[in-house]
PDB file of C-alpha atoms in Angstrom:
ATOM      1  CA  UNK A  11     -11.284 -64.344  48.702  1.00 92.00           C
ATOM      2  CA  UNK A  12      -9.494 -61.807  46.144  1.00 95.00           C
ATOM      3  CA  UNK A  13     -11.334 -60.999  42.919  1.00 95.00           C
ATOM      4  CA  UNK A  14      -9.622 -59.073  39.666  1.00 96.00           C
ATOM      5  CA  UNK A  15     -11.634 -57.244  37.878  1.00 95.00           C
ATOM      6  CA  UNK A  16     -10.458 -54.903  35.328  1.00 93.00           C
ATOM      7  CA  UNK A  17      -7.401 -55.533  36.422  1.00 95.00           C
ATOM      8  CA  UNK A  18      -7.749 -54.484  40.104  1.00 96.00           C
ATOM      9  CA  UNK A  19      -7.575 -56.550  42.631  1.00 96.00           C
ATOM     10  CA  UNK A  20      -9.598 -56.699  45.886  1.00 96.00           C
ATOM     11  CA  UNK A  21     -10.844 -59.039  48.715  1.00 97.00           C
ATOM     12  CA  UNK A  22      -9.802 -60.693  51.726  1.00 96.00           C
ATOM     13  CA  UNK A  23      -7.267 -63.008  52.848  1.00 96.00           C
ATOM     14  CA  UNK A  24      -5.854 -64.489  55.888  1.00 94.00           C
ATOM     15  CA  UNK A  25      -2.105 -64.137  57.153  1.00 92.00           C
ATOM     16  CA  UNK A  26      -1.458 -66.347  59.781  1.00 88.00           C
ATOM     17  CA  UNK A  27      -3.825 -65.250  62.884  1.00 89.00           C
ATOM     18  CA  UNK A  28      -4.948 -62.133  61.141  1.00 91.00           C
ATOM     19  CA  UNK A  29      -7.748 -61.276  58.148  1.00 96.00           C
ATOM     20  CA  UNK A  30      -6.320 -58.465  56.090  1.00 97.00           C
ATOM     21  CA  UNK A  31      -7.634 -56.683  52.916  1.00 98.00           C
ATOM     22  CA  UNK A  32      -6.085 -56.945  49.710  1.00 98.00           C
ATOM     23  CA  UNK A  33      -6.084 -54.246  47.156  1.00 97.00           C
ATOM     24  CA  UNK A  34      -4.125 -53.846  43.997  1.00 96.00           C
ATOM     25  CA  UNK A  35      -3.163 -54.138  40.658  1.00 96.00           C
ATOM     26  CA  UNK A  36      -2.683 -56.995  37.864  1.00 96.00           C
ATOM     27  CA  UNK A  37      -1.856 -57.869  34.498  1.00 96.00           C
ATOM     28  CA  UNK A  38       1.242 -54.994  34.251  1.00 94.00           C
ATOM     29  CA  UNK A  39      -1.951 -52.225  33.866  1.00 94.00           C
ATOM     30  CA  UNK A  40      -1.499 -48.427  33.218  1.00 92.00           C
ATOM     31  CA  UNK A  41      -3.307 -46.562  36.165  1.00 94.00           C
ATOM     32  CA  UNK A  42      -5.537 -44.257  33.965  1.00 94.00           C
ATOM     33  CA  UNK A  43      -8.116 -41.989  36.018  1.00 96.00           C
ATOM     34  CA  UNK A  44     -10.626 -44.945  36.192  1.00 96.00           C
ATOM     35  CA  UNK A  45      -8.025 -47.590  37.863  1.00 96.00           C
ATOM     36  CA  UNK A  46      -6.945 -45.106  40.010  1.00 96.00           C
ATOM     37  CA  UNK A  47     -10.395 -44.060  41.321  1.00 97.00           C
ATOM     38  CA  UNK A  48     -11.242 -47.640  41.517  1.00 97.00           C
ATOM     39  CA  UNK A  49      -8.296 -48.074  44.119  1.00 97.00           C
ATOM     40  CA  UNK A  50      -9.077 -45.066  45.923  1.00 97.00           C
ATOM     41  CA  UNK A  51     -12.652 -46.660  46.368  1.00 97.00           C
ATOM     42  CA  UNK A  52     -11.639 -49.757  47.114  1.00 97.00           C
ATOM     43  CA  UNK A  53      -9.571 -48.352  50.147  1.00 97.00           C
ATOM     44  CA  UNK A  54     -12.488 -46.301  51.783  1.00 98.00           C
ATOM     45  CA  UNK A  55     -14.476 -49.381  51.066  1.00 97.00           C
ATOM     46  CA  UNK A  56     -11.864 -51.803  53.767  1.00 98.00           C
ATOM     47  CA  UNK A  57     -12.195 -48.137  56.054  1.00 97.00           C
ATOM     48  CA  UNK A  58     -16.095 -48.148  56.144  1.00 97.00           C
ATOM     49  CA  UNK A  59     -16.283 -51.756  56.248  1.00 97.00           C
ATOM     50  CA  UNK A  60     -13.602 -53.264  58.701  1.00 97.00           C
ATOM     51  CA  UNK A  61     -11.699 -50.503  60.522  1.00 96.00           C
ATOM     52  CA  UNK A  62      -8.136 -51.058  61.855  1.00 95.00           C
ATOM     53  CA  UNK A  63      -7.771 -54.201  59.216  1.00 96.00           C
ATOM     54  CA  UNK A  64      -4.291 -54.510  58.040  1.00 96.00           C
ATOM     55  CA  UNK A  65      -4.064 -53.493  53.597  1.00 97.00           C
ATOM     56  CA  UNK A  66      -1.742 -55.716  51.518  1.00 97.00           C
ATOM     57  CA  UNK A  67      -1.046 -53.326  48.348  1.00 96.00           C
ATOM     58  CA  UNK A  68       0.125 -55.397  45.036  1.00 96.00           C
ATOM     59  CA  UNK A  69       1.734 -53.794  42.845  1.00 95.00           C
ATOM     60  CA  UNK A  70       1.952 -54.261  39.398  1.00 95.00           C
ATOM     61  CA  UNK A  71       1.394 -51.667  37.087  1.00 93.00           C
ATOM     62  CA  UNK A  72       3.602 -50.218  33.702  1.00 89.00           C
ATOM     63  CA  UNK A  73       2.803 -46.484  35.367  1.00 86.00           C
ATOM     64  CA  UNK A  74       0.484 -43.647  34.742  1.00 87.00           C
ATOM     65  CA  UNK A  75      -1.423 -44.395  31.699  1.00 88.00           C
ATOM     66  CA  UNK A  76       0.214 -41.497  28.943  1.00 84.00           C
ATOM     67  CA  UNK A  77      -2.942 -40.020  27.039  1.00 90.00           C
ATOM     68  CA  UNK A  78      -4.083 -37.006  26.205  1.00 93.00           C
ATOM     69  CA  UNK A  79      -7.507 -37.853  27.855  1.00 94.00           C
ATOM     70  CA  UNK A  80      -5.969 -38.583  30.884  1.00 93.00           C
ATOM     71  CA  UNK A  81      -3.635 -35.135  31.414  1.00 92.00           C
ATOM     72  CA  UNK A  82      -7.077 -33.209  30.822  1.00 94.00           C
ATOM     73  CA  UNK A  83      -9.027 -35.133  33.062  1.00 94.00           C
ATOM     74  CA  UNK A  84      -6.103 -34.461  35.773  1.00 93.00           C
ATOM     75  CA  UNK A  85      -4.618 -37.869  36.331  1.00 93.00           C
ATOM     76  CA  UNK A  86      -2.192 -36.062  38.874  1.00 93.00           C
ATOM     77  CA  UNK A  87      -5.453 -35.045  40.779  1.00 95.00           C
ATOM     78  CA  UNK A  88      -6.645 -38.569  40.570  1.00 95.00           C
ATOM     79  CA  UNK A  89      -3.381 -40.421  41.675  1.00 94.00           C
ATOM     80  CA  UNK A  90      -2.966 -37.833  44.550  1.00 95.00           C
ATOM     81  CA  UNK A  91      -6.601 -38.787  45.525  1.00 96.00           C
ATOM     82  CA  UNK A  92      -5.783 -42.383  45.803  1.00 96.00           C
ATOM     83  CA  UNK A  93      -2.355 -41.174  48.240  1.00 95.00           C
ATOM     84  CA  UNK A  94      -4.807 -39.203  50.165  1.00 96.00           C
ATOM     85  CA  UNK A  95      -6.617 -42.209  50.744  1.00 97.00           C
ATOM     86  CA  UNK A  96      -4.005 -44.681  51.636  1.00 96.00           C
ATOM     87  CA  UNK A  97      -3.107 -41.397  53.898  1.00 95.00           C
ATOM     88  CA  UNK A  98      -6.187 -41.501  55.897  1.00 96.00           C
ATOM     89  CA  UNK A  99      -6.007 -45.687  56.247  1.00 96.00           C
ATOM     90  CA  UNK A 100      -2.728 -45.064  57.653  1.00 92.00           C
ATOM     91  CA  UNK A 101      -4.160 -42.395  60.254  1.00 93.00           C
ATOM     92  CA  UNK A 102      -7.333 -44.659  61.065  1.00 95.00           C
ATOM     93  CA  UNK A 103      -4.860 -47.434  62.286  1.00 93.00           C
ATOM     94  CA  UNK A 104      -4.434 -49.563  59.556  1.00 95.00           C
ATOM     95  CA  UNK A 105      -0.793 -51.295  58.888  1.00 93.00           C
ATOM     96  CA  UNK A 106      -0.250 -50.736  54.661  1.00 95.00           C
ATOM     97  CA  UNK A 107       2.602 -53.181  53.283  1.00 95.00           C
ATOM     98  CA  UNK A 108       3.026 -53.077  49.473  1.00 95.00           C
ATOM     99  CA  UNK A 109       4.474 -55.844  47.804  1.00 96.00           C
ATOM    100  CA  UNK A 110       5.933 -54.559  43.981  1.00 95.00           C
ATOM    101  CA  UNK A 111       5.144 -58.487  42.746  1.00 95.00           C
ATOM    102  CA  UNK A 112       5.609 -57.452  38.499  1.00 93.00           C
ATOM    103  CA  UNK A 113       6.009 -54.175  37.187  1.00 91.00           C
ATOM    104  CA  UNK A 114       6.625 -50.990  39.347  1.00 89.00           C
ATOM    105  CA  UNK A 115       7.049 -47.938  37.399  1.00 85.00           C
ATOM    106  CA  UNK A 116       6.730 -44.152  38.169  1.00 80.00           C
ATOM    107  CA  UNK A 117       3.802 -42.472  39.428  1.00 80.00           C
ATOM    108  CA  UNK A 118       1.708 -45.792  40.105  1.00 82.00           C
ATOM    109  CA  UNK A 119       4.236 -46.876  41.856  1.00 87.00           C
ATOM    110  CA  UNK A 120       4.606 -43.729  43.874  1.00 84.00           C
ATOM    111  CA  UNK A 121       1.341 -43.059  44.697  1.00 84.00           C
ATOM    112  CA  UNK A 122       0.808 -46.493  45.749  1.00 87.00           C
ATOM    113  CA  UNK A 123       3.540 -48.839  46.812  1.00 85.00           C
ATOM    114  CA  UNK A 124       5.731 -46.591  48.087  1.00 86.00           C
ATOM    115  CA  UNK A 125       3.027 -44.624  50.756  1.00 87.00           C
ATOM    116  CA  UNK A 126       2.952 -48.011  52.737  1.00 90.00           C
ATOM    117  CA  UNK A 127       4.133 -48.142  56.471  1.00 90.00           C
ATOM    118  CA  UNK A 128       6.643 -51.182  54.709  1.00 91.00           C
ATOM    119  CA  UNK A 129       7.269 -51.403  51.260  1.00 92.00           C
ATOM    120  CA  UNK A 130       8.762 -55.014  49.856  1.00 94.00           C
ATOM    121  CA  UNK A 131       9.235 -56.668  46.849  1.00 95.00           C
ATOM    122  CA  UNK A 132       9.202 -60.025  45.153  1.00 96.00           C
ATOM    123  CA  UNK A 133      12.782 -60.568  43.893  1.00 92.00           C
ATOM    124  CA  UNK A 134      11.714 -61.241  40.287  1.00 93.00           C
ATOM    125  CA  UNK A 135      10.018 -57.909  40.840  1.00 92.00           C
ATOM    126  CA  UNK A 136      11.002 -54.967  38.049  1.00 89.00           C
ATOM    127  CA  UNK A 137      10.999 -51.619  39.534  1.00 87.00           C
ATOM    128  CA  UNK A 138      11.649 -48.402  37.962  1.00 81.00           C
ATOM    129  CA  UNK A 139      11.023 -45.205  38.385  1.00 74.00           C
ATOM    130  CA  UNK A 140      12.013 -43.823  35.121  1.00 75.00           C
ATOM    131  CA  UNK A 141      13.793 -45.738  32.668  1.00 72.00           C
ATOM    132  CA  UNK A 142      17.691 -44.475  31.569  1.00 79.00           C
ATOM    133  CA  UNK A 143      16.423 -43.330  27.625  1.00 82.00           C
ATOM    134  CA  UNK A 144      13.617 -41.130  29.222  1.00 78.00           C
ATOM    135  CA  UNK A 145      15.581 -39.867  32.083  1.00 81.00           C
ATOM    136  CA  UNK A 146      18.558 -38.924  29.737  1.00 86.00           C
ATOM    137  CA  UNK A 147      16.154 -36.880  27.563  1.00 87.00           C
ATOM    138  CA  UNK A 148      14.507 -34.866  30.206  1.00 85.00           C
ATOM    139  CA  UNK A 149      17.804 -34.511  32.181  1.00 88.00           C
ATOM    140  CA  UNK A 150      19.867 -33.919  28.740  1.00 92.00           C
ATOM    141  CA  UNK A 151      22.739 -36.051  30.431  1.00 91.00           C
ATOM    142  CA  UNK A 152      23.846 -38.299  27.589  1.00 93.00           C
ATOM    143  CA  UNK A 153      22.865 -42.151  28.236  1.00 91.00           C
ATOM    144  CA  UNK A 154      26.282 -43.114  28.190  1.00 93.00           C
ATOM    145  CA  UNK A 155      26.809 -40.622  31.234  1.00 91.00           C
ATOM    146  CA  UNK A 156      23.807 -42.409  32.703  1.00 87.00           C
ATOM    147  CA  UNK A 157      24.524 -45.509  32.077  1.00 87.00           C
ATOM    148  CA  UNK A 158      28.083 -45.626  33.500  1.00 88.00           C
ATOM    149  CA  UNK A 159      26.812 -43.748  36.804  1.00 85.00           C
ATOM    150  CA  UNK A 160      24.084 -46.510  37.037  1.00 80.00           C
ATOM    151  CA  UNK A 161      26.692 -49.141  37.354  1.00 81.00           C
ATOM    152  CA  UNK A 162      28.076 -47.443  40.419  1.00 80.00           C
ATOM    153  CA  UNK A 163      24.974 -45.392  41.865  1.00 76.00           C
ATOM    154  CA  UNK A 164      21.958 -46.757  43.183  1.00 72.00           C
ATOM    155  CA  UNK A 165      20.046 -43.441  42.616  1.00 70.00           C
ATOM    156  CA  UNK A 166      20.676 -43.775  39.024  1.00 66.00           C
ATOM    157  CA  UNK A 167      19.880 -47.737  38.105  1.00 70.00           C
ATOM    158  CA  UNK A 168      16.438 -49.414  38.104  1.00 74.00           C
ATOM    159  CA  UNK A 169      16.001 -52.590  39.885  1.00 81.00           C
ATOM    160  CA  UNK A 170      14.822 -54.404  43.031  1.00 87.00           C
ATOM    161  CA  UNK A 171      18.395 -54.392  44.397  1.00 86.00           C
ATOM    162  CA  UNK A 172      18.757 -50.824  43.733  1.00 82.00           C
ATOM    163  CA  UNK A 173      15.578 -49.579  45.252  1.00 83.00           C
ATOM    164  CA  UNK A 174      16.645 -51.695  48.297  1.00 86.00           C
ATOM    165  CA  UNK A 175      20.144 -50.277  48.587  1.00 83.00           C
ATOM    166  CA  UNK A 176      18.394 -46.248  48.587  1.00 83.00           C
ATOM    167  CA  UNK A 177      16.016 -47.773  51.525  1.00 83.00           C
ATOM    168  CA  UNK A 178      13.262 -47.874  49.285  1.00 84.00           C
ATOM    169  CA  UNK A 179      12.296 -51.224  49.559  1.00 89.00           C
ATOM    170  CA  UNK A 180      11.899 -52.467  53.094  1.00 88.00           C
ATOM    171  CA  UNK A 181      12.541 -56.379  52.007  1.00 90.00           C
ATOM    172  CA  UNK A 182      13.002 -58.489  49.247  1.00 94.00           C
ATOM    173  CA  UNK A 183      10.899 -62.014  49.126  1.00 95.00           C
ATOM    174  CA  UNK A 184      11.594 -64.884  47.966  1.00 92.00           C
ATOM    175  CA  UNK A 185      10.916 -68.610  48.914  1.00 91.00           C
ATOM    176  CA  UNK A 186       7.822 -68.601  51.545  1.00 93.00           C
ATOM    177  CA  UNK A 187       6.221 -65.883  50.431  1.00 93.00           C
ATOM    178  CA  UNK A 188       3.437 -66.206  53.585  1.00 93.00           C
ATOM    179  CA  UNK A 189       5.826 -66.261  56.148  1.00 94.00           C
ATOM    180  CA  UNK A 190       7.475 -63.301  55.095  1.00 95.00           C
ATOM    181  CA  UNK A 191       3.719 -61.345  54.992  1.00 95.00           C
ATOM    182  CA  UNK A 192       3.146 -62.428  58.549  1.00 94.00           C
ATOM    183  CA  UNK A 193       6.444 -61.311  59.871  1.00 92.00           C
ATOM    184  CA  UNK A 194       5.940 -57.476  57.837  1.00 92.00           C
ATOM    185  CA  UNK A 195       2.336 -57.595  59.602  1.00 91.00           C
ATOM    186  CA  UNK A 196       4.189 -58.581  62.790  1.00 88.00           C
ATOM    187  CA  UNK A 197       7.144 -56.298  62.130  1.00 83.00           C
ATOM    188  CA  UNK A 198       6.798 -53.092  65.417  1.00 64.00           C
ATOM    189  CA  UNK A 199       6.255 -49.338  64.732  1.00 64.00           C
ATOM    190  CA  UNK A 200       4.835 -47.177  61.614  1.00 63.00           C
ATOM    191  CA  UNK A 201       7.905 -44.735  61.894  1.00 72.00           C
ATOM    192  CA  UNK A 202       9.537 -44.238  58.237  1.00 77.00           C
ATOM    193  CA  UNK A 203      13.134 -44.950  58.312  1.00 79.00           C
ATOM    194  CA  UNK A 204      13.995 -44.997  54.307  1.00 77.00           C
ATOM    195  CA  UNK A 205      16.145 -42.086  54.483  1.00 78.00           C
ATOM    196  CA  UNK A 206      18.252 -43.707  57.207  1.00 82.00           C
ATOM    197  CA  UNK A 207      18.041 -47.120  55.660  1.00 79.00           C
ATOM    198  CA  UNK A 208      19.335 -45.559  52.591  1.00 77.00           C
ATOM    199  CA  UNK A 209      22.152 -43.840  54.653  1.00 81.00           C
ATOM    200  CA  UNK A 210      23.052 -47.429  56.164  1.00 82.00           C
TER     201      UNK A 210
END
C-alpha cells in the first residue's frame, strides 16, 4: 500500500511477520525545500500514527535541488529538519533501514539514507557523494590527481562498492530483494559501527 506522489513515496507494506512504513523518494528527484518538508511530514505522520513501526527509507534522489530560491529559503535548514526527524523516530523506537535503490547523491543522501540504524543498497544502485569534476574544483586537486587516487582509495571514488568498503553501506542486495529486508529488520542492536566497518 505505497503511493508516489510528487515523487515521494509513502505507505505501508509487509516484511515477512512485520507491517513497516515506507517513505522515500522516486523518479531520480532533487530534494528542494518542498520534498524535503514533505519527508519530514511524512515521518512524524508513521510517529503519530503507529509508534515503534519499523521505516524503510528509499532512496533515490540526484541531491539537493541547486537554485537560488532554494539557498534563500534555507534548504540546509530544511534538510536538517528532515535529519531531526528521522532523529526522533530513531529515539521513539523505530528500526530506520535505507535502501539507496537509483540515485544517491550528496546532501539527500546524507540527510536521509545515511541517518538509518542500517544503510544498504541495491547493487545497480549509483551513489555519490560528490562527483570527481566538482570535487576537483572545490578541492583545486587536478582531476587527474583525483582520478588516479580513486582507483586505489575508496574515500575518493563513487560507487556502491566504494561506499561499502568505507562502512558506509551496511549491505549490498541483489537477487531476493524481500528476504534480504526481513533479515536487516531482523538484524540485533541500533549501535553504529561504520567507522569500524570501514577500519575492517
Amino acid at each position: 500500500a505505497v503511493v508516489c506522489e510528487n515523487d515521494v513515496l509513502s505507505g505501508s507494506a509487509r516484511a515477512g511477520a512485520r507491517e513497516i512504513a515506507v517513505i522515500g523518494c522516486a523518479n531520480q528527484v532533487y530534494i528542494g525545500v518542498e520534498l524535503a518538508l514533505a519527508l519530514a511530514r511524512a515521518v512524524l505522520d508513521v510517529l503519530r500514527n503507529h509508534p515503534g513501526r519499523p521505516i524503510l527509507l528509499m532512496i533515490d534522489t540526484l541531491g539537493q535541488r541547486l537554485s537560488r530560491r532554494d539557498e534563500l529559503l534555507g534548504i540546509n535548514g530544511y534538510l536538517a529538519h528532515l535529519a531531526q526527524c528521522l532523529e526522533l523516530a530513531r529515539t521513539r523506537g523505530h528500526r530506520l533501514i535505507s535502501l539507496a535503490y537509483g540515485e544517491a547523491v550528496s546532501g539527500g543522501f546524507l540527510a536521509s539514507g545515511m541517518l538509518a540504524d542500517i544503510t544498504c543498497a541495491l547493487h545497480v544502485a549509483r551513489i555519490q557523494v560528490m562527483n570527481l569534476p566538482a570535487m576537483a574544483r572545490i578541492t583545486r586537486i587536478p582531476l587527474e590527481r583525483l582520478e588516479a587516487l580513486s582507483r586505489t582509495s575508496p574515500v575518493f571514488a563513487p560507487g556502491v562498492e566504494n561506499f561499502s568498503r568505507l562502512g558506509g553501506i551496511r549491505a549490498i542486495w541483489s537477487g531476493e530483494l524481500a528476504a534480504h529486508l526481513v533479515a536487516a529488520l531482523e538484524a540485533s542492536g541500533t549501535e553504529d559501527n561504520r567507522r569500524a566497518l570501514g577500519r575492517e
